[in-house]
Amino acid sequence: MQAFTVLEGFAAPLDRANVDTDQIIPKQYLKSIKRTGFGDYLFDAWRFTDPGKIGMTPNERSLNREFTLNQPQYQGASVLLARDNFGCGSSREHAVWALQEYGFRAVIAPSFADIFFGNCFKNGVLPIALETEIVDQLFAQVAEGLQLRVDLAAQTVTVLGADSVFAFAVDPALKQKMLSGMDDIDMTLAERTLIETFESQHRQRQPWLFRD
Amino acid sequence: MAQTLYDKIWQAHDVGQRADGNSLLYIDLQLLHEVTSPQAFEGLQLAERPLWRVNANLATPDHNVPTTDRDKGFAGITDEIALAQVVTLDDNCKKFGVQQFEINDPRQGIVHVVGPEQGATLPGMTIVCGDSHTSTHGAFAALAQGIGTSEVEHVMATQCLVQNKAKNFAINVSGSLAPGVTAKDLVLAIIGRLGTAGATGHTIEYRGAAIRELSMEARMTLCNMAIEAGARAGLVAVDDTTIDYIAGRPFAPKGEQWDQAVAYWRTLVSDDDAEFDQILDIDASQVAPQVTWGTSPEMVSGVDQQVPDPQSMSDSVQAESARLALDYMGLQPHQPITDIKLDRIFIGSCTNARIEDLRAAAAVIGNGHVANNIKQALVVPGSGLVKAQAEKEGLAQVFIDAGFEWRAAGCSMCLGMNPDQLGNGEHCASTSNRNFEGRQGYGGRTHLVSPAMAAAAAVAGHFVDVREIS
C-alpha cells in the first residue's frame, strides 16, 4: 500500500449528502478482475452525459460541463470536499480505487459510511472527518481555489495562505498503518500462533463450525 | 456483566485485542462471488500465500450471471467481460480447492439466499462476504458483515478481520404487522425513521414481539437492509423458528453435534438487563405498505401518502437532497404515490427472492394479468432451488400466465450488471434494496416495495395499496 504522510494540493467540491458508492463507480465497470482502470469512470453518471461502458476513454465521452469536477479550476485536485455519509451503500472497494486513480488522496466530509471508511485505509486514501461547520467553511472558500496541506502525523488540515488549521481525529492503529504503508496481512500473520491457538480452542467449543 | 447478543458473538470470536484497541476477530465462514473476489485471489497468488482454511470458504457466481440460457453454462454469457469474471471465479475455486455452486448447479443462486438455504449459515457464526448485504445472515444470530476486497484477501490469508467493536443499537418492534404488510415494509419504515446513516458504527438487534412472529425469510429481509440504515450488521436472537429452519439442511450439524449446537444456540439472545447505546421503538401495527419516491432508501412513504414537498423540509441539506431526487425521479411534490405510473416490475434480489416472497406475489396476482403499460415484469428466484420449488408449487405458472418472465437465479436487475436493466427514465417497482441513481440501469428510476406490492402494481400498472386487495 502507498504510504500517506503529507499531502499538499487543491480541493474540489462535491456538494451532495449521502453520496453512495454506486455513484462513485457504477456497476458496469465492476466486471474488471483488476484493481486498476477505474479512474476514468469515477462519478461516471455525473461527469458524463452519455452512458459509458468499460474500455471507453474520457475523450470518447460527452462531458457534463456543469459537474464540478469538470470545471477548469478543479483539474488536478487531490482532496475531495464532500458532505455527510460519503461512500454509503455497496461495499465495492472499486470506489476507493477509482477515487485514487483519478487523483484523490484524501476526502474531507463531516461523516463517512463504515465500509467505505475502512476501504480507504487499505489503499492509502485518507478519509478526514471534520465538523459540519468547518466543512461548510471550506465549501464557502473552495471556488476561489482552496489549497490544503494535510499532515497525517500532526493530524491537521491547514488552509495554505490563510491562518486556519483544523485538527482531526484518527484511530492510532490506522494512522500508523497509513504512515508506514504497512501490509495488513503481514501484520496479522505475525500473530499466527495466537490465531492458531484460538482456532483450536474454538474448534473444541463449536466443532460443528468446522467441516474439515 | 449483562451482554447483548452482539457482545456474546464478538466475545466468542475475539482472538485478542491489540495494544491499539483493535481486535482480531476470527471468521467462521467467508462467502465468495465473482465481482469482489478476483483481486483478492490475485493478491494471494502474488504473495504466494495459501488460504488459511479452505473449508471456511463457499462460492457461487451471482452478480453477473444472465438469467436466461443457463443450461448453456458459460456459453450462455454473451458479455465477454462478464464471462471472464465468472470464469475467473471458477478457475480460482478450482485452483484453491474452494467449494463452488457453479453456474449450472441447481444450488447456485444469490450468495445470501444460498448460505441459509444450505444450512451453511448457522447461529453464532461470524460471516463475511465482499458484499454489503451480507447483513442478511444476521437473521440467524450470526454476526455477518460486508467487507471490501482487501479485507476479503485478509480473511482468506488469516481467517481474521482487524476490527473495532461496534456499538449496540436496539430496534424494538411491538405489536403485529397488519395483513398485507411485510418485513420489507417494516424495514423501509425503520430506514425512513433512522435515515441512511442512522445506525452507522452500530450493530442493530431487531427485537420485540413483532420480530418473534416473523418467519426466518422475513427476518432475512429485515437484516438484509440493516446496511441501508448504515449498520454493517443486523441481528435477530435465536428462538424455535431459527432452529426449526436449520434442522435437516445439508450443511447443518447432525446427530450428537446437532444437540450440542442447539444447546449453545439457545444462549444466543441478549441478556434481559443488557444495555444498548441507542434504542428505537416502533409499533408494527402502524406500518403501512411502503414505497420509496427518491434516490436513497430513506426517501420513503406509505403507499397512502403523497410525494413530499422539499420546500416544507426544515433541514436545508435534506431539502436539497429531496429536490435533486425528485428531479431525477421525474416526480412532483404532492403527487399521490398511487399515481406513479410504472414501466417495469422486478421481483427478485437478496432482499426478496425466497419462496415466501414468490408465494406472496403470486397470491396477489391470482388470475390477474400484467397491465398493458408495463413493458416488462420479471421474476428472478433467489436460487435454483427456490426456482424448482416455485415450479413445483405452481407459482411459476401463475407468473407466466399473468405475463411475467420467469427467469433463472441471480442478482439480476437489483444492480443491472447482467443484461436485465432499466431504460433511461423508466420507473420500476422493485423488491430490491437500493434506489440509488442508475442502480438498476442508466437513468432508471427505482421504487422499492415488497413482493406483494410489486405484484399488485404489475396488475394495476401503477402503485396500489395491497391492503385493499384480497
XYZ file of C-alpha atoms in Angstrom:
682
model
C 0.000 0.000 0.000
C 1.067 3.548 -0.776
C 2.023 5.338 2.458
C 0.348 8.619 3.371
C 2.373 11.235 5.229
C 1.842 14.787 3.996
C -0.350 15.864 1.123
C -0.436 19.328 -0.419
C -2.993 20.006 -3.063
C -6.164 21.700 -4.262
C -9.623 20.729 -3.154
C -12.591 20.044 -5.401
C -16.174 20.172 -4.062
C -18.963 17.608 -4.347
C -21.870 19.301 -2.624
C -24.261 16.393 -2.048
C -25.096 14.380 1.058
C -25.255 10.562 1.101
C -23.106 10.029 -1.997
C -23.242 6.260 -2.473
C -20.589 4.001 -3.971
C -22.887 3.255 -6.931
C -22.383 6.939 -7.864
C -18.651 6.840 -7.194
C -18.227 3.882 -9.547
C -21.288 2.454 -11.319
C -21.818 -1.268 -11.694
C -20.992 -1.609 -15.389
C -17.320 -1.052 -14.502
C -17.164 -3.692 -11.760
C -16.688 -6.507 -14.242
C -12.929 -5.993 -14.282
C -10.790 -8.553 -12.484
C -8.050 -5.953 -11.851
C -7.536 -3.264 -9.228
C -6.812 -0.598 -11.827
C -8.613 1.080 -14.691
C -11.433 2.677 -12.685
C -10.314 6.354 -12.561
C -11.791 7.220 -15.961
C -15.231 6.198 -14.682
C -15.263 7.984 -11.323
C -18.702 9.613 -10.760
C -19.468 8.415 -14.262
C -23.161 9.309 -14.485
C -22.490 12.832 -13.181
C -19.267 13.504 -15.085
C -20.610 12.453 -18.460
C -23.961 12.847 -20.178
C -23.756 9.553 -22.064
C -23.922 6.052 -20.601
C -20.392 4.726 -20.831
C -19.034 1.250 -20.953
C -15.876 -0.428 -19.863
C -12.925 0.354 -22.148
C -14.094 3.828 -23.237
C -11.746 6.746 -22.577
C -12.945 10.182 -21.370
C -12.119 11.605 -24.844
C -14.770 9.389 -26.371
C -17.384 10.595 -23.899
C -19.674 13.563 -23.698
C -18.633 15.720 -20.717
C -21.171 17.258 -18.351
C -19.685 20.776 -18.162
C -21.792 21.668 -15.152
C -20.413 18.950 -12.929
C -17.889 20.474 -10.545
C -15.064 18.040 -11.250
C -15.205 19.033 -14.923
C -14.710 22.723 -14.209
C -11.251 24.036 -15.109
C -10.337 25.334 -11.646
C -10.706 21.881 -10.113
C -8.492 19.983 -12.547
C -5.657 18.258 -10.745
C -7.378 18.416 -7.347
C -6.164 15.827 -4.855
C -8.587 16.486 -1.976
C -12.302 15.864 -2.394
C -14.591 18.008 -0.259
C -17.826 16.171 0.409
C -20.909 16.023 2.629
C -22.348 13.686 5.268
C -22.360 9.901 4.964
C -19.991 9.869 2.000
C -19.492 6.395 0.491
C -22.697 4.758 1.710
C -24.218 1.667 0.131
C -22.311 -1.079 -1.631
C -19.056 -2.410 -0.125
C -17.261 -2.196 -3.504
C -13.634 -1.229 -2.870
C -13.593 -0.215 -6.537
C -14.976 3.127 -5.280
C -11.719 3.862 -3.463
C -9.637 2.546 -6.355
C -11.499 4.926 -8.692
C -11.027 7.966 -6.425
C -7.342 7.182 -6.019
C -6.664 6.608 -9.685
C -8.470 9.833 -10.594
C -6.021 11.634 -8.309
C -7.737 11.993 -4.931
C -5.573 11.058 -1.949
C -7.876 12.479 0.732
C -11.609 13.047 1.214
C -12.899 15.606 3.720
C -16.512 15.234 4.903
C -18.498 15.592 8.127
C -19.049 11.799 8.200
C -18.399 8.626 6.226
C -20.110 5.275 5.806
C -18.331 2.464 7.699
C -17.288 0.070 4.942
C -16.048 2.826 2.628
C -14.125 4.399 5.514
C -12.314 1.110 6.184
C -11.632 0.521 2.490
C -9.886 3.921 2.232
C -7.310 2.908 4.830
C -6.488 -0.241 2.852
C -5.438 1.872 -0.097
C -3.642 4.926 1.215
C -6.594 7.277 0.709
C -7.213 9.332 3.846
C -10.839 9.974 4.899
C -10.889 13.034 7.160
C -13.978 13.743 9.255
C -14.279 17.420 10.205
C -17.160 19.163 11.934
C -20.004 20.277 9.698
C -19.280 23.976 10.410
C -15.683 23.576 9.268
C -16.720 21.682 6.158
C -19.246 24.475 5.437
C -16.415 26.974 5.775
C -14.235 25.033 3.332
C -17.108 24.762 0.847
C -17.512 28.549 1.047
C -13.855 29.051 0.098
C -13.369 26.297 -2.448
C -14.414 28.235 -5.554
C -11.574 30.735 -5.061
C -9.025 27.948 -5.003
C -8.567 26.115 -1.762
C -5.051 24.853 -1.310
C -4.689 22.465 1.589
C -1.906 20.759 3.447
C -2.886 17.520 5.138
C -0.376 16.310 7.710
C -1.315 12.872 8.984
C 1.389 12.664 11.662
C 0.253 16.001 13.124
C -3.424 15.190 12.347
C -4.033 18.631 10.868
C -5.551 20.179 7.775
C -4.078 23.604 7.025
C -5.560 26.080 4.582
C -2.468 27.395 2.828
C -2.308 31.166 2.509
C -4.617 31.579 5.481
C -4.190 31.055 9.195
C -6.706 28.268 9.562
C -5.527 24.934 10.894
C -8.041 22.211 11.696
C -7.233 19.183 13.809
C -8.805 15.829 13.006
C -9.099 12.563 14.889
C -7.834 9.251 13.540
C -7.601 5.769 15.012
C -3.945 5.365 16.147
C -3.577 1.943 14.541
C -4.936 3.111 11.203
C -2.726 6.175 11.396
C 0.418 4.096 11.915
C -0.523 1.801 9.092
C -1.091 4.714 6.704
C 2.125 6.464 7.706
C 4.192 3.344 7.117
C 2.230 1.821 4.233
C 2.488 -1.491 6.104
C 0.840 -4.623 4.746
C -2.145 -5.644 6.888
C -1.774 -9.319 6.155
C 1.888 -9.404 7.168
C 0.959 -7.676 10.422
C -1.744 -10.218 11.186
C 0.351 -13.197 10.162
C 2.920 -12.058 12.709
C 0.262 -13.184 15.222
C -0.089 -16.599 13.607
C 0.437 -18.557 16.825
C -2.260 -16.579 18.585
C -4.722 -17.284 15.784
C -3.823 -20.990 15.684
C -4.300 -21.337 19.426
C -7.641 -19.576 19.284
C -8.733 -21.688 16.331
C -8.053 -24.986 18.063
C -9.970 -23.891 21.167
C -12.812 -22.587 19.013
C -12.944 -25.956 17.241
C -13.307 -27.693 20.591
C -16.070 -25.359 21.725
C -18.050 -25.362 18.461
C -16.921 -28.396 16.430
C -19.938 -28.124 14.105
C -18.439 -24.956 12.605
C -15.589 -26.922 11.058
C -16.259 -29.019 8.005
C -12.680 -30.346 7.950
C -21.918 -8.205 33.271
C -25.061 -8.370 31.139
C -24.311 -8.810 27.464
C -26.129 -8.122 24.238
C -26.318 -10.806 21.572
C -23.669 -8.894 19.619
C -21.397 -8.749 22.680
C -21.654 -12.532 23.045
C -20.808 -13.356 19.438
C -17.979 -10.839 19.469
C -16.506 -12.273 22.656
C -16.679 -15.829 21.291
C -14.566 -14.758 18.275
C -12.175 -12.269 19.828
C -8.717 -13.724 19.168
C -7.083 -10.939 21.092
C -7.046 -7.220 21.477
C -4.017 -5.336 20.214
C -2.365 -2.566 22.174
C -4.009 -0.069 19.813
C -7.504 -1.182 20.836
C -8.390 -3.101 17.669
C -9.227 -6.774 17.908
C -8.521 -9.726 15.707
C -11.934 -11.229 15.067
C -11.985 -14.876 13.953
C -14.180 -15.527 10.897
C -16.054 -18.829 10.573
C -17.352 -18.504 7.028
C -16.453 -16.424 4.002
C -18.891 -16.353 1.082
C -17.374 -15.540 -2.293
C -18.814 -14.311 -5.583
C -17.284 -13.269 -8.877
C -17.217 -9.467 -8.531
C -15.263 -8.756 -5.349
C -13.024 -11.833 -5.151
C -10.749 -11.836 -8.244
C -8.411 -9.110 -6.977
C -8.216 -10.864 -3.595
C -7.278 -14.225 -5.124
C -4.747 -12.420 -7.317
C -3.226 -10.762 -4.249
C -2.876 -14.125 -2.513
C -1.145 -15.623 -5.517
C 1.243 -12.709 -5.950
C 2.281 -13.007 -2.307
C 2.334 -16.823 -2.569
C 0.031 -17.182 0.401
C -2.364 -20.111 0.842
C -5.948 -19.898 2.042
C -5.819 -20.136 5.835
C -8.685 -22.638 5.971
C -10.052 -23.773 2.630
C -13.321 -25.161 4.007
C -14.242 -21.854 5.606
C -14.995 -20.567 2.098
C -18.017 -21.165 -0.101
C -18.509 -19.621 -3.550
C -21.182 -19.091 -6.169
C -21.439 -16.702 -9.124
C -24.459 -14.399 -8.802
C -23.931 -10.716 -9.693
C -23.028 -11.113 -13.334
C -24.816 -14.249 -14.436
C -27.508 -13.943 -17.074
C -30.972 -15.132 -16.043
C -31.632 -16.771 -19.419
C -29.884 -19.589 -21.307
C -28.478 -21.048 -18.149
C -28.466 -24.603 -19.402
C -25.650 -23.476 -21.714
C -23.365 -22.741 -18.737
C -20.565 -20.315 -19.609
C -21.673 -20.280 -23.246
C -24.872 -18.547 -22.129
C -22.896 -15.431 -21.113
C -22.686 -13.171 -24.158
C -20.888 -10.295 -22.393
C -17.218 -11.223 -22.735
C -16.053 -9.140 -19.784
C -18.714 -10.651 -17.520
C -17.772 -14.090 -18.792
C -14.110 -13.506 -17.889
C -15.133 -12.625 -14.344
C -17.329 -15.699 -13.875
C -14.646 -17.944 -15.389
C -12.031 -16.365 -13.114
C -14.095 -17.305 -10.055
C -14.369 -20.833 -11.373
C -10.607 -21.031 -12.037
C -9.760 -19.628 -8.612
C -12.109 -22.026 -6.816
C -10.556 -24.974 -8.617
C -7.014 -23.755 -8.022
C -7.566 -23.160 -4.297
C -9.959 -26.058 -3.714
C -12.906 -23.873 -2.660
C -16.352 -25.428 -2.871
C -18.406 -23.648 -5.513
C -22.003 -23.947 -6.661
C -21.249 -23.485 -10.329
C -23.293 -21.516 -12.827
C -25.426 -24.504 -13.864
C -25.610 -26.212 -10.446
C -29.226 -26.264 -9.137
C -27.853 -24.948 -5.816
C -26.413 -21.809 -7.484
C -28.081 -18.564 -6.570
C -27.647 -15.242 -4.816
C -24.992 -15.868 -2.204
C -27.227 -14.534 0.616
C -30.050 -16.868 -0.398
C -27.755 -19.866 -0.856
C -25.957 -19.713 2.529
C -29.106 -20.008 4.677
C -30.777 -22.419 2.266
C -27.856 -24.841 2.542
C -27.561 -24.516 6.311
C -24.088 -23.066 5.773
C -25.264 -20.037 7.768
C -25.520 -21.054 11.426
C -26.256 -19.171 14.650
C -23.322 -17.679 16.493
C -21.097 -17.680 13.415
C -19.056 -14.802 12.132
C -19.649 -14.488 8.396
C -18.124 -12.125 5.850
C -18.549 -11.549 2.154
C -17.417 -8.844 -0.234
C -20.977 -7.613 -0.427
C -22.742 -5.170 1.862
C -25.921 -7.275 2.026
C -24.074 -9.934 3.988
C -26.021 -8.477 6.903
C -28.848 -10.791 5.707
C -27.356 -13.729 7.633
C -27.848 -11.845 10.903
C -31.389 -13.270 10.892
C -29.740 -16.425 12.308
C -27.983 -14.576 15.128
C -24.798 -14.748 13.071
C -22.524 -11.709 13.044
C -22.451 -11.172 9.293
C -20.742 -8.221 7.670
C -19.977 -6.858 4.241
C -16.301 -6.142 3.621
C -14.110 -4.673 0.879
C -11.848 -6.712 -1.364
C -8.683 -6.009 0.672
C -10.466 -7.462 3.689
C -11.629 -10.444 1.613
C -7.957 -11.150 0.903
C -7.077 -10.592 4.566
C -9.666 -13.147 5.687
C -8.524 -15.590 3.002
C -4.957 -15.379 4.299
C -5.513 -15.090 8.057
C -9.114 -16.197 8.847
C -9.419 -12.938 10.772
C -10.624 -9.381 10.433
C -8.968 -6.496 12.247
C -11.829 -4.607 13.798
C -13.010 -2.228 16.462
C -16.121 -3.352 18.246
C -19.259 -1.529 17.121
C -21.911 -0.071 19.425
C -25.234 -1.760 20.170
C -28.472 -0.483 18.645
C -31.806 -1.988 19.757
C -34.774 -1.658 17.448
C -37.791 -2.764 19.478
C -40.775 -3.647 17.353
C -44.015 -4.123 19.268
C -47.429 -5.203 18.019
C -48.111 -7.138 14.822
C -47.846 -6.224 11.163
C -51.237 -5.714 9.521
C -52.324 -8.233 6.842
C -50.541 -7.427 3.570
C -47.759 -5.550 5.377
C -44.413 -7.338 5.368
C -40.899 -7.281 6.802
C -39.888 -5.233 3.749
C -42.362 -2.515 4.683
C -41.179 -2.635 8.279
C -37.511 -2.246 7.383
C -38.236 0.564 4.909
C -40.242 2.336 7.608
C -37.328 1.887 10.024
C -34.846 3.317 7.482
C -37.255 6.206 6.879
C -37.116 6.967 10.594
C -33.374 6.433 11.113
C -32.011 7.757 7.825
C -29.304 6.034 5.780
C -26.611 6.898 8.312
C -28.744 6.494 11.453
C -27.053 3.303 12.583
C -23.501 3.968 11.329
C -20.970 2.458 13.731
C -23.591 0.187 15.308
C -24.807 -3.380 15.108
C -28.594 -3.467 15.071
C -30.561 -6.061 17.002
C -34.197 -6.313 15.923
C -36.217 -7.234 18.997
C -39.753 -7.416 20.283
C -42.997 -9.298 19.814
C -43.364 -8.417 16.130
C -39.943 -9.900 15.333
C -40.748 -13.164 17.162
C -43.770 -13.568 14.868
C -41.686 -13.267 11.700
C -40.532 -16.264 9.674
C -36.804 -16.763 9.022
C -37.237 -15.490 5.491
C -38.909 -12.311 6.764
C -36.115 -11.864 9.309
C -33.596 -12.178 6.477
C -35.361 -9.357 4.614
C -35.162 -7.234 7.742
C -31.461 -7.904 8.376
C -30.615 -7.598 4.670
C -31.370 -3.884 4.759
C -29.573 -3.061 8.039
C -26.778 -1.681 5.849
C -29.291 0.725 4.289
C -29.548 2.340 7.733
C -25.732 2.471 7.921
C -25.252 -0.582 10.170
C -22.762 -3.174 8.990
C -24.703 -5.922 10.702
C -28.255 -6.640 11.856
C -29.176 -9.437 14.259
C -32.202 -11.396 15.438
C -31.925 -13.624 18.527
C -32.304 -17.399 18.287
C -35.689 -18.992 19.003
C -37.595 -22.111 17.878
C -38.219 -20.528 14.483
C -34.459 -20.298 13.907
C -33.717 -23.851 14.970
C -36.647 -25.367 13.079
C -35.485 -23.647 9.904
C -31.948 -25.040 10.130
C -32.828 -28.616 11.030
C -32.054 -31.060 8.241
C -30.317 -28.629 5.882
C -27.314 -30.076 4.018
C -24.537 -28.210 5.891
C -26.266 -28.215 9.297
C -24.760 -30.345 12.072
C -26.224 -33.812 12.569
C -26.700 -36.285 15.417
C -24.905 -35.553 18.664
C -23.339 -32.414 17.240
C -26.810 -31.097 16.439
C -27.883 -31.397 20.088
C -24.666 -29.816 21.253
C -25.084 -26.974 18.754
C -28.734 -26.341 19.644
C -27.867 -26.130 23.346
C -25.319 -23.442 22.515
C -27.549 -21.612 20.057
C -30.243 -21.257 22.725
C -27.853 -18.942 24.610
C -27.657 -16.567 21.657
C -30.048 -13.954 22.974
C -29.348 -10.638 24.677
C -29.431 -10.800 28.469
C -32.571 -9.250 29.973
C -30.693 -6.359 31.518
C -28.235 -5.791 28.668
C -27.693 -2.151 27.799
C -27.852 -0.696 24.317
C -26.165 2.508 23.169
C -29.195 3.505 21.110
C -32.829 2.426 21.071
C -35.642 2.918 18.582
C -39.204 1.820 19.367
C -41.604 1.034 16.547
C -45.210 -0.139 16.637
C -45.600 -2.673 13.812
C -49.358 -2.196 13.656
C -48.852 1.409 12.499
C -46.690 0.471 9.489
C -48.339 0.902 6.067
C -47.070 -0.683 2.841
C -44.035 1.425 1.878
C -42.905 2.870 -1.453
C -39.686 4.834 -1.989
C -40.076 8.026 -4.004
C -36.438 9.188 -4.077
C -32.876 8.057 -4.692
C -31.992 6.814 -1.218
C -33.845 4.154 0.795
C -34.607 6.746 3.480
C -36.778 8.630 0.950
C -39.831 6.522 1.607
C -43.555 6.985 2.299
C -46.633 4.922 2.980
C -48.469 3.998 -0.227
C -51.405 6.070 1.034
C -49.250 9.226 1.174
C -48.094 11.860 -1.304
C -44.656 12.635 -2.678
C -43.267 15.122 -0.137
C -42.536 18.777 -0.845
C -38.854 19.712 -0.375
C -39.959 23.262 0.440
C -41.661 22.042 3.586
C -38.472 20.378 4.888
C -36.781 22.279 7.687
C -33.302 20.818 7.173
C -31.648 22.511 4.176
C -29.396 19.578 3.253
C -32.376 17.215 3.371
C -34.453 19.602 1.264
C -31.708 19.908 -1.351
C -31.294 16.110 -1.476
C -35.058 15.717 -1.927
C -35.123 18.340 -4.683
C -32.327 16.561 -6.584
C -34.056 13.217 -6.038
C -37.452 14.385 -7.322
C -35.754 15.920 -10.338
C -34.019 12.615 -11.110
C -37.177 10.606 -10.454
C -39.388 12.886 -12.571
C -41.891 13.281 -9.734
C -43.815 16.310 -8.459
C -44.331 17.296 -4.816
C -47.817 16.344 -3.539
C -48.322 13.755 -6.273
C -50.157 10.766 -4.713
C -47.853 7.722 -4.558
C -50.603 5.646 -6.185
C -50.459 7.920 -9.260
C -46.885 6.910 -10.083
C -47.006 5.118 -13.437
C -44.694 2.174 -13.891
C -42.757 0.730 -16.818
C -41.159 -2.364 -15.360
C -41.580 -4.713 -12.412
C -38.734 -6.612 -10.748
C -39.398 -9.333 -8.218
C -36.057 -10.674 -7.039
C -32.798 -9.861 -5.149
C -31.213 -10.999 -1.880
C -33.883 -8.964 -0.104
C -36.979 -10.610 -1.566
C -36.412 -13.630 -3.824
C -37.157 -16.501 -1.461
C -40.063 -18.893 -1.721
C -42.307 -16.978 0.699
C -41.744 -13.812 -1.342
C -42.817 -15.592 -4.511
C -45.844 -17.093 -2.747
C -46.909 -13.649 -1.528
C -46.545 -12.135 -5.001
C -48.368 -14.998 -6.717
C -51.214 -14.802 -4.188
C -51.777 -11.141 -5.034
C -51.719 -11.814 -8.784
C -54.241 -14.653 -8.613
C -55.882 -14.718 -12.028
C -54.807 -11.165 -12.833
C -52.636 -10.072 -15.736
C -49.754 -7.625 -16.061
C -51.137 -4.215 -17.146
C -50.651 -3.016 -20.734
C -48.380 -0.130 -19.812
C -45.838 -2.459 -18.176
C -43.065 -3.177 -20.697
C -41.555 -5.989 -18.721
C -42.298 -7.838 -15.499
C -39.510 -10.076 -14.251
C -39.454 -12.737 -11.580
C -35.930 -13.838 -10.703
C -35.831 -16.513 -7.978
C -33.039 -16.240 -5.433
C -31.603 -19.671 -6.168
C -32.039 -22.656 -8.409
C -33.696 -24.482 -5.523
C -36.182 -21.646 -4.943
C -36.932 -21.765 -8.674
C -37.548 -25.516 -8.582
C -39.767 -25.211 -5.507
C -41.841 -22.422 -7.080
C -42.300 -24.521 -10.203
C -43.396 -27.482 -8.091
C -45.958 -25.376 -6.222
C -47.400 -23.948 -9.441
C -46.270 -20.405 -8.624
C -44.168 -20.158 -11.771
C -47.252 -20.878 -13.847
C -49.192 -18.114 -12.069
C -46.449 -15.653 -13.015
C -46.174 -16.906 -16.597
C -49.952 -16.865 -17.122
C -50.033 -13.313 -15.808
C -47.428 -12.176 -18.340
C -44.308 -12.196 -16.162
C -40.997 -13.518 -17.449
C -39.833 -16.446 -15.310
C -36.041 -16.383 -15.089
C -33.071 -18.270 -13.603
C -31.403 -17.274 -10.326
C -29.034 -14.334 -9.842
C -28.779 -10.735 -8.665
C -30.186 -9.600 -11.995
C -31.937 -6.228 -12.124
C -31.212 -5.372 -8.495
C -27.975 -3.883 -9.784
C -28.169 -4.480 -13.513
C -24.687 -5.894 -14.008
C -26.161 -8.533 -16.279
C -28.441 -7.726 -19.252
C -31.520 -7.191 -17.014
C -31.647 -3.386 -16.793
C -33.986 -0.414 -16.758
C -34.036 2.015 -19.682
C -33.407 5.739 -19.253
C -36.267 7.394 -17.365
C -38.198 4.184 -16.755
C -39.999 3.677 -13.432
C -39.684 0.272 -11.802
C -41.483 -1.267 -8.850
C -38.652 -3.337 -7.442
C -38.387 -5.703 -4.497
C -34.647 -4.990 -4.228
C -32.798 -2.889 -1.659
C -31.350 0.225 -3.331
C -32.980 3.025 -5.264
C -29.736 4.887 -5.957
C -29.434 6.833 -9.212
C -28.706 4.466 -12.079
C -28.602 1.422 -9.815
C -30.902 -0.694 -11.993
C -29.789 0.846 -15.281
C -28.607 4.196 -16.631
C -31.235 6.834 -15.852
C -33.545 4.198 -14.349
C -35.992 5.171 -11.594
C -36.395 2.611 -8.827
C -39.233 2.383 -6.307
C -38.527 -0.105 -3.538
C -41.521 -2.164 -2.400
C -42.483 -5.572 -1.020
C -43.187 -8.526 -3.354
C -46.941 -8.223 -2.716
C -46.847 -4.502 -3.564
C -44.797 -5.165 -6.724
C -47.254 -7.827 -7.841
C -50.246 -5.565 -7.200
C -48.536 -2.736 -9.091
C -47.822 -5.059 -12.024
C -51.504 -5.840 -12.397
C -52.697 -2.260 -11.892
C -49.915 -0.570 -13.897
C -49.352 1.847 -11.006
C -48.961 1.577 -7.241
C -51.978 0.396 -5.290
C -52.461 -0.259 -1.605
C -52.171 -4.021 -1.310
C -54.313 -3.892 1.848
C -57.278 -3.003 -0.368
C -56.876 -6.149 -2.484
C -57.946 -9.670 -1.402
